[in-house]
XYZ file of C-alpha atoms in Angstrom:
309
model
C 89.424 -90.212 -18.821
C 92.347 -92.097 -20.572
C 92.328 -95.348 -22.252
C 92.454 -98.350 -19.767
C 95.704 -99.939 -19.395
C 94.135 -103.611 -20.444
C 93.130 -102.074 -24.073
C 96.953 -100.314 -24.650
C 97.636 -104.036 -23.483
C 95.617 -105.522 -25.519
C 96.914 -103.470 -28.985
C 100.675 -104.689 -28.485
C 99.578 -108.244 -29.355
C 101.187 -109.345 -32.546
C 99.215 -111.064 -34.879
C 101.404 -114.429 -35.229
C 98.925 -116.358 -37.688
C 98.968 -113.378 -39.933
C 102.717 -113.472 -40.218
C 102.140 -117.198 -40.618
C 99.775 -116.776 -43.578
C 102.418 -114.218 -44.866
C 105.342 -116.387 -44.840
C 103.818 -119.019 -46.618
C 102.292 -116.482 -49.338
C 105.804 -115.191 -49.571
C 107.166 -118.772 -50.068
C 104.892 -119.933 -52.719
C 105.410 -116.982 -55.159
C 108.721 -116.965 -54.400
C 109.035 -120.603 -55.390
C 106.525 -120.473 -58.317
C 108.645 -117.363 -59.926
C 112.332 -119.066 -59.375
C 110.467 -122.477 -61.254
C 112.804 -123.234 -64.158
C 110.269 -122.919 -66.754
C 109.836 -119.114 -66.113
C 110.604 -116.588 -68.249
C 111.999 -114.786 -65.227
C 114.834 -117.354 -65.730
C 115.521 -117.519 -69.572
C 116.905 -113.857 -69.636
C 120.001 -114.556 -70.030
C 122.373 -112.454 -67.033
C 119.312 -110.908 -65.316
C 118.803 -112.035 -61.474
C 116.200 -111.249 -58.999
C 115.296 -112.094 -55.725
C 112.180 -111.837 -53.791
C 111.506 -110.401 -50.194
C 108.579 -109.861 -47.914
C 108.268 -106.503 -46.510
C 106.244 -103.986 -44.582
C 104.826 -105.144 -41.091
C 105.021 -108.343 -41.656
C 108.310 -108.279 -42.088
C 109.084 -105.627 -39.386
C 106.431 -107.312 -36.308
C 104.396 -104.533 -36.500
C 101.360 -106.015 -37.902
C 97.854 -105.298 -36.239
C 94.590 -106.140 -37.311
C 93.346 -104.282 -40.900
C 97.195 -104.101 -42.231
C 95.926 -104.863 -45.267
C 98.062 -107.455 -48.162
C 100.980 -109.191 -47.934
C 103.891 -107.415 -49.388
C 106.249 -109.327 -51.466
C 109.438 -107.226 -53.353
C 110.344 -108.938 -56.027
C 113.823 -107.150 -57.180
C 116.272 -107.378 -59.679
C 119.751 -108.439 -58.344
C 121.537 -107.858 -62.048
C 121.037 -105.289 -63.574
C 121.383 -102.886 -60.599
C 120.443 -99.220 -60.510
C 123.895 -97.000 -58.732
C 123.186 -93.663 -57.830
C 126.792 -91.684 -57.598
C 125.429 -88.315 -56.912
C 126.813 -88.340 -53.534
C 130.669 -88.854 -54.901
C 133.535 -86.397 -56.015
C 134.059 -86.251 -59.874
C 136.767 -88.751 -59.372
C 135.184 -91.073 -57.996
C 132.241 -90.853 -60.113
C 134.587 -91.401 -62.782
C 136.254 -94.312 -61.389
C 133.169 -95.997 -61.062
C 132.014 -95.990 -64.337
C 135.081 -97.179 -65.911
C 134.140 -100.380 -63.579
C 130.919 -100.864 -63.606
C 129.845 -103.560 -66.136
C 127.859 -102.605 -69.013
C 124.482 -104.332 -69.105
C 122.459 -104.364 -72.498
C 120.156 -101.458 -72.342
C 117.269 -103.107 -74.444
C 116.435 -104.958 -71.358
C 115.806 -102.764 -67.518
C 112.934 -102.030 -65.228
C 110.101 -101.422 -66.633
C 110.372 -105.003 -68.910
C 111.300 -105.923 -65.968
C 108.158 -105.449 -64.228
C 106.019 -105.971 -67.453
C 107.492 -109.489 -66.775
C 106.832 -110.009 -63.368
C 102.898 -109.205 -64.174
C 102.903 -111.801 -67.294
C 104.488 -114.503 -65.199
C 102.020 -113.983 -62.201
C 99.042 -114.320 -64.738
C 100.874 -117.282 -66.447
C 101.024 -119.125 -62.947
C 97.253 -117.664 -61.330
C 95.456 -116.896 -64.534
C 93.918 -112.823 -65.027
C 91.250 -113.064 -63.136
C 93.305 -112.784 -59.771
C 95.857 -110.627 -60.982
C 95.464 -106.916 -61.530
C 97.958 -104.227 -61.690
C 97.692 -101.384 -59.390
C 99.713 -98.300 -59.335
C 101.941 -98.971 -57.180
C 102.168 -103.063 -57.058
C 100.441 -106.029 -58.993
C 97.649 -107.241 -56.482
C 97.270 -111.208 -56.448
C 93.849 -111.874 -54.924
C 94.108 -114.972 -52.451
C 89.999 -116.048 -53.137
C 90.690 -116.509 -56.662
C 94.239 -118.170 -56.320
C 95.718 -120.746 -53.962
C 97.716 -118.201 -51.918
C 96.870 -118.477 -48.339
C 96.647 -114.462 -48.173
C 96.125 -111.281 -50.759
C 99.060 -110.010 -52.174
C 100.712 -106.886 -53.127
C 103.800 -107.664 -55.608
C 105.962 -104.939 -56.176
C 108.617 -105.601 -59.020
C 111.239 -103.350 -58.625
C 114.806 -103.018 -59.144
C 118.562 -102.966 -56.568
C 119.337 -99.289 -55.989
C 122.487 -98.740 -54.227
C 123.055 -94.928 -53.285
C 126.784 -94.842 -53.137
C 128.461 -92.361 -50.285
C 132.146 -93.505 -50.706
C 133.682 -95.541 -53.449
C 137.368 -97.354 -52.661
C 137.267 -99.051 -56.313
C 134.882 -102.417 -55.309
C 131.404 -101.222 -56.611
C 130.385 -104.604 -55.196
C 131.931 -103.707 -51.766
C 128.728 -102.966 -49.594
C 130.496 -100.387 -47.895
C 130.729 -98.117 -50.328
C 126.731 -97.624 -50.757
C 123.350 -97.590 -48.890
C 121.556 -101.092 -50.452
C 117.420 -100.162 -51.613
C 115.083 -100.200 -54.367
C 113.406 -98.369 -57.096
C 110.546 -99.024 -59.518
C 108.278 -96.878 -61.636
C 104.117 -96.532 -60.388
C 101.698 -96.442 -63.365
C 101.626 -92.836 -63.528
C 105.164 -92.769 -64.430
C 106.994 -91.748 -60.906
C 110.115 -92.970 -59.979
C 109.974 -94.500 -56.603
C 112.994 -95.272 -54.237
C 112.952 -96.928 -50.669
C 115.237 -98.709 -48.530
C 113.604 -101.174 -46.653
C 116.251 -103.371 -45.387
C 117.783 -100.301 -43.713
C 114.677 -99.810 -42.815
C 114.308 -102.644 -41.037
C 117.965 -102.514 -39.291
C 117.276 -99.228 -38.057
C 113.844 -100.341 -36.458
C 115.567 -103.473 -34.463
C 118.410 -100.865 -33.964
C 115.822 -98.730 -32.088
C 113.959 -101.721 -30.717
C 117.261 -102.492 -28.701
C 117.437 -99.125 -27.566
C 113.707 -99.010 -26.637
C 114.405 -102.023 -23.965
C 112.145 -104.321 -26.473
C 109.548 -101.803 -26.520
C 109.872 -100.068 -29.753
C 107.741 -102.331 -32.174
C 105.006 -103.120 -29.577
C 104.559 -99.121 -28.959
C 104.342 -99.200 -32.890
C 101.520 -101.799 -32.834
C 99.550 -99.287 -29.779
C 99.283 -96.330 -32.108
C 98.615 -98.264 -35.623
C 95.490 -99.680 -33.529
C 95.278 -96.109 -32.068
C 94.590 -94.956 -35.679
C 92.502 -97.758 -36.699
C 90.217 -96.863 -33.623
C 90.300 -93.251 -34.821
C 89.381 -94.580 -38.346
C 86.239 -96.506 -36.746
C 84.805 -94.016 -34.880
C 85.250 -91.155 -38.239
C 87.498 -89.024 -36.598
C 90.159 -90.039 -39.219
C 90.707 -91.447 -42.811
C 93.240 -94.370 -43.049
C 95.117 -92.739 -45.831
C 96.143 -89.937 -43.875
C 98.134 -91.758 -41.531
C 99.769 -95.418 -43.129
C 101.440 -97.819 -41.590
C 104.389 -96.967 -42.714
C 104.491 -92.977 -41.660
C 103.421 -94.252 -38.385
C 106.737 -96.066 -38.251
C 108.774 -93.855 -39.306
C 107.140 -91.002 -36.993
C 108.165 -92.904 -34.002
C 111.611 -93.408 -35.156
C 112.139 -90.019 -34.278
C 110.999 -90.013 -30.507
C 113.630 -90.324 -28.347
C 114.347 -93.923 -27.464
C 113.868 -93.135 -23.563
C 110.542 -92.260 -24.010
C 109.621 -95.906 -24.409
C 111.477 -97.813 -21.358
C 108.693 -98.076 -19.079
C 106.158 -101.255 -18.814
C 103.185 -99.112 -17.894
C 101.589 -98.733 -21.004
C 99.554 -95.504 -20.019
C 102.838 -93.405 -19.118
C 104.201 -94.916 -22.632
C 101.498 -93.759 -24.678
C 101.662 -90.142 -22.758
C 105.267 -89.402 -22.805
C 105.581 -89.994 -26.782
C 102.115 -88.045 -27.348
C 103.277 -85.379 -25.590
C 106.650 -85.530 -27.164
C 105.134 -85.357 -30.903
C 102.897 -82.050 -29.638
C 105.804 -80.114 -28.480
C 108.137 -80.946 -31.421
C 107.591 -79.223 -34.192
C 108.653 -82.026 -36.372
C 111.044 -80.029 -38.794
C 114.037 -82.335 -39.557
C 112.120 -85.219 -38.932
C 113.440 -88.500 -41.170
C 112.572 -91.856 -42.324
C 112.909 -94.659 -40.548
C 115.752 -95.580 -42.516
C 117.811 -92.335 -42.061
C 118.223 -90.945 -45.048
C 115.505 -88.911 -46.498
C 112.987 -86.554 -44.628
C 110.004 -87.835 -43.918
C 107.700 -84.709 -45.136
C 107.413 -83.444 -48.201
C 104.583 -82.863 -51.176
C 106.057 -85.806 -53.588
C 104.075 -88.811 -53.236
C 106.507 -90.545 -51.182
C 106.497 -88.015 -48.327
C 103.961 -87.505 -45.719
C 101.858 -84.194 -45.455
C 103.460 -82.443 -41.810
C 99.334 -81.524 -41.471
C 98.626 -85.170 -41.901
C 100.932 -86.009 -38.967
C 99.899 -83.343 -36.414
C 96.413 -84.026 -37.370
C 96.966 -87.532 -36.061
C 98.703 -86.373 -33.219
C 96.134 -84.773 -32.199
C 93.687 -86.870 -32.481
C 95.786 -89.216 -30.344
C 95.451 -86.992 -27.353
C 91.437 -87.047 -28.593
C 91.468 -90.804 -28.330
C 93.055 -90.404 -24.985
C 91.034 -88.252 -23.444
C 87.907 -90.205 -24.194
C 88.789 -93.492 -22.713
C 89.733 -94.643 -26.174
């Protein structure tokens, strides 16, 4: 058996009203936090911006992706990480870097994001999680859930040619702190270059093929062979960002789905990275995937396959 070529087919549909409803979620926070009267605003040089993020952000959304994701960063202060440079340069760079006033950073930061979204919505559709500040769209007028992550700018500097502002000098992410205490650092703007980087390479295929095996796993979810957890969204992603772009130029869905299953068997995934390039993708901190986790998916993809899906 295999899995018909109409149902591979039918999973590459993007889900435009979703990324609709996300949009305008995105918009209305956005516009309700940069409102003059909030405190956001009245602290003195501190910036932030707001960005919407995950697959909705990246076209890879598919049924059961769960809440919107809305980043909601500060700009000023920023967070430089100089680990990368020479002595010299790490010197350099701290004789001109601005000094910010240290009785204000992150986490008041993010204490402030979750008293202005209760100030605008009220508590009872605000909660904090551990990871982001869930705004729940039946008890507000959003159009969607959301999941608000206040965070901060974390550049990771590589070179330095005495502009700390020059964005050549540094990869641009975030950081923020989960309840438990955890720092937590991304890049998902690189992240999303790299995946229309590899969608160009893929002939247009890349993000549809990503959309095929996030409703491969949801499938797998329904019929118990897996739990959602061990294979997000986001690891899915970044899994395929390490299969040879070839792999995906060919319309026929069925050859498409084989060539990059049997790809992940054989590989033995050591080495494998990130979407965005720049840190492994398995490890045991809680940003990392489990490598089990991933071959256990992969082989319950060739499962799924062999019984017509």
């Amino acid at each position: 058996m295999a899995i018909p070529e109409s149902q591979l087919s039918n999973w590459t549909k993007l889900k435009t009203a979703a990324i609709d409803s996300a949009q305008k979620t995105h918009q209305r926070i956005r516009s309700e936090l940069e409102d003059s009267e909030s405190r956001l605003n009245n602290r003195g040089e501190m910036r932030f911006d707001t960005l919407l993020q995950g697959s909705y952000r990246n076209d890879t959304i598919v049924r059961g992706s769960g809440d919107v994701d809305i980043l909601v960063f500060m700009t000023n202060p920023f967070s430089g990480s100089t680990n990368e440079l020479p002595s010299r340069k790490k010197r350099q760079y701290q004789s001109d870097v601005l000094t910010w006033d240290e009785d204000y950073g992150l986490r008041d930061f993010q204490r402030d994001v979750y008293d202005e979204l209760v100030g605008i919505y009220g508590s009872r559709p605000v909660s904090q999680g551990n990871k982001a500040i869930a705004v729940d769209s039946d008890s507000s007028p959003l159009p969607a859930d959301a999941d608000v992550v206040p965070c901060q700018t974390r550049r990771r500097y590589h070179s330095y040619n005495g502009d700390y502002q020059d964005e050549s000098n540094y990869y641009d992410g975030i950081r923020f702190y989960s309840n438990d205490g955890s720092e937590i650092i991304n890049f998902p703007k690189r992240h999303r270059k790299k995946g229309e980087d590899l969608n160009s390479r893929a002939d247009g295929n890349y993000k549809e093929t990503i959309r095929i095996f996030k409703n491969a796993r949801n499938r797998l979810v329904e019929k118990n062979r897996l739990r959602k957890e061990e294979a997000p969204s986001y690891y899915i992603e970044c899994l395929l960002s390490n299969v040879p772009s070839q792999k995906f130029r060919t319309d026929d869905l069925q050859t498409r789905y084989v060539r990059i299953v049997e790809h992940l068997q054989d590989a033995n995934m050591r080495g494998f990275s990130a979407q965005h390039g720049l840190e492994d993708l398995f490890g045991r901190s809680e940003t990392k995937w489990r490598r089990r986790n991933a071959q256990t998916f992969v082989s319950e993809l060739v499962w799924l396959w062999q019984n017509g899906g």
